[in-house]
Coordinates of C-alpha atoms and ligand atoms in Angstrom, one line a residue:
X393 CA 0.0 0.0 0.0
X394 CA 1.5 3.2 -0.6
X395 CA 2.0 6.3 1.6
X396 CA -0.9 8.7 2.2
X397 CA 0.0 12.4 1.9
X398 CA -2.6 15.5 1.9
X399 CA -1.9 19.1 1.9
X400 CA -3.9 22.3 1.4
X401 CA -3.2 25.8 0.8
X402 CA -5.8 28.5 1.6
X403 CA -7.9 30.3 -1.2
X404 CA -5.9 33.9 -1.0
X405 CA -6.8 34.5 -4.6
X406 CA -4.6 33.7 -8.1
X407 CA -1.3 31.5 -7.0
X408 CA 1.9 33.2 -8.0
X409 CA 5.1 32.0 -8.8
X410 CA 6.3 31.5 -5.5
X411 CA 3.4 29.2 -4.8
X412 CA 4.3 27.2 -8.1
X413 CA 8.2 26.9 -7.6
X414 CA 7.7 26.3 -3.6
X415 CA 4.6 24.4 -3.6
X416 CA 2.7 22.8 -6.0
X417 CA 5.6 21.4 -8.4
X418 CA 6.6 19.7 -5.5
X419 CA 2.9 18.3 -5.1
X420 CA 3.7 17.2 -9.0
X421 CA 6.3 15.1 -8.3
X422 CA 5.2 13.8 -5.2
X423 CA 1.5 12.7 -6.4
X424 CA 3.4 10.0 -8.6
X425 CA 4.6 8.8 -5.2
X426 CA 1.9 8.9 -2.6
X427 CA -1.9 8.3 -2.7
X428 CA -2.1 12.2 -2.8
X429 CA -4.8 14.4 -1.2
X430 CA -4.8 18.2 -2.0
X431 CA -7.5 20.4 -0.6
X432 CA -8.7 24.2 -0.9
X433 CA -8.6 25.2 2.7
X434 CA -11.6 27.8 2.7
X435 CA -12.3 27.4 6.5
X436 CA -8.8 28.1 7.4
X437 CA -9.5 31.5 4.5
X438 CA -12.2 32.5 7.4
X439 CA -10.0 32.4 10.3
X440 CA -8.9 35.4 9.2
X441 CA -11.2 37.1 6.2
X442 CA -14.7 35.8 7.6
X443 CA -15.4 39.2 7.1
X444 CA -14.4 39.6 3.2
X445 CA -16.0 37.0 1.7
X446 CA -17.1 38.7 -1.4
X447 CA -14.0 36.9 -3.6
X448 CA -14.1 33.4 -1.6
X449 CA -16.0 31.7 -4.6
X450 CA -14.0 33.1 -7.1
X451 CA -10.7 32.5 -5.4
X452 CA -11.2 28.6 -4.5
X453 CA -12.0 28.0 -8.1
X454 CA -8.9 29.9 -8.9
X455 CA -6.8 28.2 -7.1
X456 CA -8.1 24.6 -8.4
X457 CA -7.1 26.1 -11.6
X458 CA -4.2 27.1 -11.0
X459 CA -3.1 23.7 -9.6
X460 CA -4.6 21.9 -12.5
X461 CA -3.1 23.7 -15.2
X462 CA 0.5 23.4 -12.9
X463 CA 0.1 19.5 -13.4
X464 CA -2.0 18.8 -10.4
X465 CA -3.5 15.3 -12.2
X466 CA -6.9 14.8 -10.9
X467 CA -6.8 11.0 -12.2
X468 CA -4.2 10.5 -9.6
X469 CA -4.5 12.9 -7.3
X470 CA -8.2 13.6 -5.0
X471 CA -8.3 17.2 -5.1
X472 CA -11.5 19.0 -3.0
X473 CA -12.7 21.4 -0.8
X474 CA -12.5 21.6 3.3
X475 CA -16.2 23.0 3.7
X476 CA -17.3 19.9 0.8
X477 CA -16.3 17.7 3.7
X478 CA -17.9 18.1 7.0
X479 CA -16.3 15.4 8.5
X480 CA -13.2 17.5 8.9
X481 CA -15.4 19.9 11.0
X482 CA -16.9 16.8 13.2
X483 CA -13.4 15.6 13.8
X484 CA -12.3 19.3 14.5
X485 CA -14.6 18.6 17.7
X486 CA -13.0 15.4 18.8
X487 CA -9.9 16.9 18.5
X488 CA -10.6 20.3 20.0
X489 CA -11.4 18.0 23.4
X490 CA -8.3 16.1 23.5
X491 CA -6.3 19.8 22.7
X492 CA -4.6 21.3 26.2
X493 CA -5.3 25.1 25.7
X494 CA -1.6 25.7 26.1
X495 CA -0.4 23.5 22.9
X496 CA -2.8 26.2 20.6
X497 CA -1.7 29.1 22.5
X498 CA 2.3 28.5 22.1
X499 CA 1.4 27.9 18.5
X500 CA 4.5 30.3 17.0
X501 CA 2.4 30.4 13.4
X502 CA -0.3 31.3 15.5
X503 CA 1.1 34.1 17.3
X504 CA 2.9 35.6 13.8
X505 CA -0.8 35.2 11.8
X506 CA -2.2 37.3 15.1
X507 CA 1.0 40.0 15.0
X508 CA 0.6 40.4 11.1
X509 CA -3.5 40.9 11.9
X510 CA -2.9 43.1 14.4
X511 CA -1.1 45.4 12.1
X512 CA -2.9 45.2 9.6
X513 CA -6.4 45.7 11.2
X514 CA -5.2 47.9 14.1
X515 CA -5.2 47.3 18.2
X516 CA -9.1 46.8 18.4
X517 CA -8.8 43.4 15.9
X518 CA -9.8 40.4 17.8
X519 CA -8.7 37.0 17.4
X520 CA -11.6 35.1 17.0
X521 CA -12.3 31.7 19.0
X522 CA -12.2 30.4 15.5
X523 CA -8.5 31.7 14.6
X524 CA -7.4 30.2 17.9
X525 CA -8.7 27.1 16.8
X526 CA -6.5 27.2 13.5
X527 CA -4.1 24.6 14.7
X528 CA -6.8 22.1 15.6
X529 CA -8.8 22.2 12.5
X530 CA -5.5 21.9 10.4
X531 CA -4.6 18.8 12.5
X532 CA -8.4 17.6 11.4
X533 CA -7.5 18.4 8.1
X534 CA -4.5 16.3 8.1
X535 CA -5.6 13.6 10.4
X536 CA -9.3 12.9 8.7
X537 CA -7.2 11.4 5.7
X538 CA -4.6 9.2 8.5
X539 CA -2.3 11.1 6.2
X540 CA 1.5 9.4 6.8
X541 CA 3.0 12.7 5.9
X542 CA 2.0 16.5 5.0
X543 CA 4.4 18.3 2.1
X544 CA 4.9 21.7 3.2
X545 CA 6.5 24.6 3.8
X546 CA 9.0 25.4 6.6
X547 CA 6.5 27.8 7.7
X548 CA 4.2 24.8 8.3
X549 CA 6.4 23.1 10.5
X550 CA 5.2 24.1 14.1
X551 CA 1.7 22.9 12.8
X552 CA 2.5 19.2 11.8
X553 CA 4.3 19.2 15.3
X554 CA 0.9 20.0 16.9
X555 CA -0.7 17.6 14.7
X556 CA 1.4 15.1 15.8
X557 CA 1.0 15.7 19.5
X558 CA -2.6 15.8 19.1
X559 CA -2.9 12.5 17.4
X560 CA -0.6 11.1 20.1
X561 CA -3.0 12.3 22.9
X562 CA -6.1 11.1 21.1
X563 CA -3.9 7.5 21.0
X564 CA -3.3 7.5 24.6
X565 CA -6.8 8.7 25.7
X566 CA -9.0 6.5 23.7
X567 CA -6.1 3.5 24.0
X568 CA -5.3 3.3 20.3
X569 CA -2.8 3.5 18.0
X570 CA -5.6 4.1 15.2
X571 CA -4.1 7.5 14.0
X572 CA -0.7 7.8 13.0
X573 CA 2.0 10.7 13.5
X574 CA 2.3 12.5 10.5
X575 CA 5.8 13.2 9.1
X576 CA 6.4 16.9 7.5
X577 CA 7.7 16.7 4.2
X578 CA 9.5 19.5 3.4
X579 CA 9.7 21.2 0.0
X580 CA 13.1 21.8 -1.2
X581 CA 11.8 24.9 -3.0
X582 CA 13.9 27.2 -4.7
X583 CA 12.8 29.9 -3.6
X584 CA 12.0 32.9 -5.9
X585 CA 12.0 36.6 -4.2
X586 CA 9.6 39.2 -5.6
X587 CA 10.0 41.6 -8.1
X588 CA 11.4 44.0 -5.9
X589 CA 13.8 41.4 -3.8
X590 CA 11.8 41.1 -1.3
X591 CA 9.6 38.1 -0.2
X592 CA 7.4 37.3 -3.5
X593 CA 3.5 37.9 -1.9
X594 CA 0.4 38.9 -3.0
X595 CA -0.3 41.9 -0.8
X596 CA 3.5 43.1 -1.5
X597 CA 2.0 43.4 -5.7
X598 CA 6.2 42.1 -6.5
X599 CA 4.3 39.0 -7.9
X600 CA 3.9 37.5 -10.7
X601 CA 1.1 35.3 -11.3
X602 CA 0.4 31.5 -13.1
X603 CA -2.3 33.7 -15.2
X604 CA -0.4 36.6 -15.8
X605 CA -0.4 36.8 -19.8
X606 CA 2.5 36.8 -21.5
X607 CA 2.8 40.6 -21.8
X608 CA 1.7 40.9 -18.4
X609 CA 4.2 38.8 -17.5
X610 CA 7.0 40.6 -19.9
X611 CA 6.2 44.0 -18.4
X612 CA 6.5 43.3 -14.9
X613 CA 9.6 41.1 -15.7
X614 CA 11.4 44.9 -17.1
X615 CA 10.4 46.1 -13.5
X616 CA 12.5 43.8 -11.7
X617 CA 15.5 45.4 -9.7
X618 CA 19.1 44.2 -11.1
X619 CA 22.5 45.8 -10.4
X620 CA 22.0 48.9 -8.6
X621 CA 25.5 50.5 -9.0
X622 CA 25.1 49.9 -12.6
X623 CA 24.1 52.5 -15.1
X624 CA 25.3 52.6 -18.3
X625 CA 25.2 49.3 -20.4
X626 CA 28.9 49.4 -20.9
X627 CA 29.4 49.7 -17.1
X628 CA 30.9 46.4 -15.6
X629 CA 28.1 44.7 -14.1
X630 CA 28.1 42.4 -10.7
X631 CA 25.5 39.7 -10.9
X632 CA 25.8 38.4 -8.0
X633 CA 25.1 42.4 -6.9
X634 CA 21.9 42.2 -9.3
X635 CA 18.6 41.7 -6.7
X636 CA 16.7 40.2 -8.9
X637 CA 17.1 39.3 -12.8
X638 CA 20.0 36.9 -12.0
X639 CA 18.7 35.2 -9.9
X640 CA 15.7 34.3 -11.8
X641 CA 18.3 33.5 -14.8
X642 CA 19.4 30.8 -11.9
X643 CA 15.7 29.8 -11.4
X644 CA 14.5 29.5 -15.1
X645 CA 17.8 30.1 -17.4
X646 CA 19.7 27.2 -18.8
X647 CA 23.1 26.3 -17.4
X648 CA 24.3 27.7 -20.8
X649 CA 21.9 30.8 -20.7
X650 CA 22.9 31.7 -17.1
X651 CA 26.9 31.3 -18.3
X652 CA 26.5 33.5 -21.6
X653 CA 24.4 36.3 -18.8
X654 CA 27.1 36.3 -16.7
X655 CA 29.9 36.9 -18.7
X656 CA 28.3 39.4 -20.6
X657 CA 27.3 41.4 -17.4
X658 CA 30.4 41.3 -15.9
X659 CA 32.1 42.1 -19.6
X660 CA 29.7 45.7 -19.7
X661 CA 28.1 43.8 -22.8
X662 CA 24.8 43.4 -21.8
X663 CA 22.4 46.1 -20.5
X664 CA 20.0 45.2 -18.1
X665 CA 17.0 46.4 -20.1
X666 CA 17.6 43.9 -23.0
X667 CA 18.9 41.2 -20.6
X668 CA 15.5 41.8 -18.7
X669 CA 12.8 41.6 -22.0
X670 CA 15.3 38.0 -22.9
X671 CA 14.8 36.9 -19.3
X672 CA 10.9 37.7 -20.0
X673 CA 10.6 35.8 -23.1
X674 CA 12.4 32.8 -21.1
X675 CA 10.2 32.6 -18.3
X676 CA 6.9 32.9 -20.6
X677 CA 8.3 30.2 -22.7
X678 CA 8.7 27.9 -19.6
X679 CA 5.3 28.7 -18.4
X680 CA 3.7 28.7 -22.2
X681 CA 1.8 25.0 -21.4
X682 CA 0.9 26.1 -17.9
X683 CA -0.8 29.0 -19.0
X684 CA -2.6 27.2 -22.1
X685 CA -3.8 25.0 -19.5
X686 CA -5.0 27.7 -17.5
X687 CA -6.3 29.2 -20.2
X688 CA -8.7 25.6 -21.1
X689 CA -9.7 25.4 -17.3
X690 CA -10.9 29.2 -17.6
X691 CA -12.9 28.6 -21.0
X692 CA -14.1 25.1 -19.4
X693 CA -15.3 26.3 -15.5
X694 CA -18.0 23.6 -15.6
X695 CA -15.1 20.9 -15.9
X696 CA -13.0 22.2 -12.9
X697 CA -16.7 21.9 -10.8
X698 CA -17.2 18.5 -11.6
X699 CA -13.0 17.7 -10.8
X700 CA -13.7 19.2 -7.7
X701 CA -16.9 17.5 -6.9
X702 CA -15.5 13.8 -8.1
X703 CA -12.6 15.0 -5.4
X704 CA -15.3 16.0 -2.6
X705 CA -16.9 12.8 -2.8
X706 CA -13.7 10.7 -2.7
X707 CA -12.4 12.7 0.1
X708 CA -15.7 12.3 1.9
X709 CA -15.4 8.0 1.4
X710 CA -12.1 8.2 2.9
X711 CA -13.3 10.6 5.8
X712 CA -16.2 8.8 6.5
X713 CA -14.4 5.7 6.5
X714 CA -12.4 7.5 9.6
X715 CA -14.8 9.4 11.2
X716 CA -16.8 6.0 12.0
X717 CA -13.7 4.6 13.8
X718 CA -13.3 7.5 15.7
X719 CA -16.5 8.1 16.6
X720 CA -16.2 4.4 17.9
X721 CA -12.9 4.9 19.7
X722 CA -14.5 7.9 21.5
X723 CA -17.9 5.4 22.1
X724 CA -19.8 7.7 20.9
X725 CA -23.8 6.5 20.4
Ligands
LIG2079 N1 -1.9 26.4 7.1 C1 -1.6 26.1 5.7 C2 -1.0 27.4 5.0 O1 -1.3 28.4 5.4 C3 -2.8 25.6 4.9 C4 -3.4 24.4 5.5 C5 -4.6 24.2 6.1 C6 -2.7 23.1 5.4 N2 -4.7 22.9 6.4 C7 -3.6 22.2 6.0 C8 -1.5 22.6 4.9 C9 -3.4 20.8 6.2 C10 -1.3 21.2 5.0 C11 -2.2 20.4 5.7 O2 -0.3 27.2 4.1

């Protein structure tokens, strides 16, 4: 029998290139590997937007379309939707009772999420009951499925490690050994900085996006932040020194590409504004299928449903399939 893996991401609206590169090519490879469950994570969206709802629609079926067209294979892998399967929220319950309050409250991703809401929202913003809760209902998440591992980012980390202690508690209380301790899988991303060096993120708009067109994707690209000390063409230029366009040469360039851009900087034979529209062209020829996927999904929204329904009801056997042992375990009526 092979390994069980799930792993969600929550619906913050189109996936960029961060996302691709650190998450879901890794997801891709690992699919092949592991009876694969990938999930939209819409609850975990209200924990801290249950106020601004007005995109949640639209961004869940973004995001399935995002991950489709990024070689998500739904023939392989069950890909659905947290609030399609109420037995996550049933076992959130279970869980919440086995759950000392200390474990959520040390939660380090917990306190950061609360920081960042605090400064964006002001002193007055409450954390809600149900954003105390995130730990727990990602622990559901993970554990509804008896998942053997969870791929993920190092951000993530904290959160398998309460996962794991939860299901070790539930074990000991209700004398079982039903649900195993889920290993982290880490993604060895390479991680891509935004267009302005820093952190690549929605909110920061130094993104680019999976459905950015082509020009799009061209023009932002010629925005990107290279050698700073460097102003004429013919000026020696320091690659290593340039914040950005390099190092997406590193990401997306062939060895030989990345070679030829190097000695050409450092020669004063290559201004940055034509090395930028070449590194353009090269990273819209990578994502050229991608995008034509994206594209089909977009034209063909009726298709993604049904891919997402077929992945709510297999998600639902499985966590049905659980739920009834647990519900035993705890002798419930
Ligand atoms: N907390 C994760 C994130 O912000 C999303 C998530 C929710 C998740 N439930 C999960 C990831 C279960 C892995 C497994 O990225």
């Amino acid at each position: 029998m092979s390994q069980l893996i799930v792993s969600g991401m929550r619906p913050t609206g189109k996936l960029h290139l961060g996302h691709y590169l650190g998450v879901i090519q890794n997801w891709v490879e690992l699919q092949h590997k592991y009876d694969s469950y990938f999930f939209v994570a819409d609850w975990h969206a209200l924990t801290t937007k249950y106020d601004k709802t007005d995109e949640l629609k639209a961004d869940v079926l973004n995001v399935a379309m995002d991950w489709l067209a990024a070689g998500i294979d739904p023939n392989i892998s069950t890909v659905y939707v947290q609030s399609y399967v109420p037995e996550i929220a049933e076992l959130n319950v279970y869980l919440g009772m086995v759950t000392p309050q200390n474990w959520v409250e040390r939660d380090p991703t917990l306190k950061d999420m609360a920081k960042i809401l605090r400064t964006k929202e002001g002193q007055n913003s409450q954390i809600s009951y149900g954003l105390m809760g995130y730990p727990v209902l990602m622990s559901a998440d993970i554990l509804m499925m008896n998942a053997d591992a969870v791929p993920v980012g190092v951000d993530q980390v904290a959160h398998i490690e309460i996962t794991r202690d939860i299901a070790r508690r539930f074990n000991n209380i209700y004398n079982t050994d039903f649900f195993h301790e889920p290993q982290p899988i880490l993604n060895h991303c390479s991680l891509i900085c935004g267009l302005d060096g820093n952190k690549m993120g929605k909110s920061f708009h130094n993104d680019i996006k999976i459905s950015d067109t082509e020009e799009v994707t061209a023009k932002k690209i010629m925005t990107a932040i290279t050698d700073r000390s460097r102003m004429r063409k013919t000026d020696l230029g320091h690659p290593d020194e340039c914040e950005v366009a390099f190092k997406y040469w590193k990401i997306f360039g062939s060895e030989d590409q990345v070679a030829t851009v190097k000695c050409e900087c450092e020669n004063g034979e290559r201004g940055c504004a034509d090395c930028k529209r070449q590194l353009g062209a090269v990273i819209n020829e990578r994502l050229s299928e991608i995008r034509e996927k994206r594209v089909y999904y977009e034209t063909h929204i009726d298709e993604v449903k049904d891919i997402l329904s077929e992945g709510n009801k297999k998600a639902r056997k499985r966590a049905s399939e659980v739920l009834a042992t647990v519900r035993d375990l705890v002798r419930m009526y």
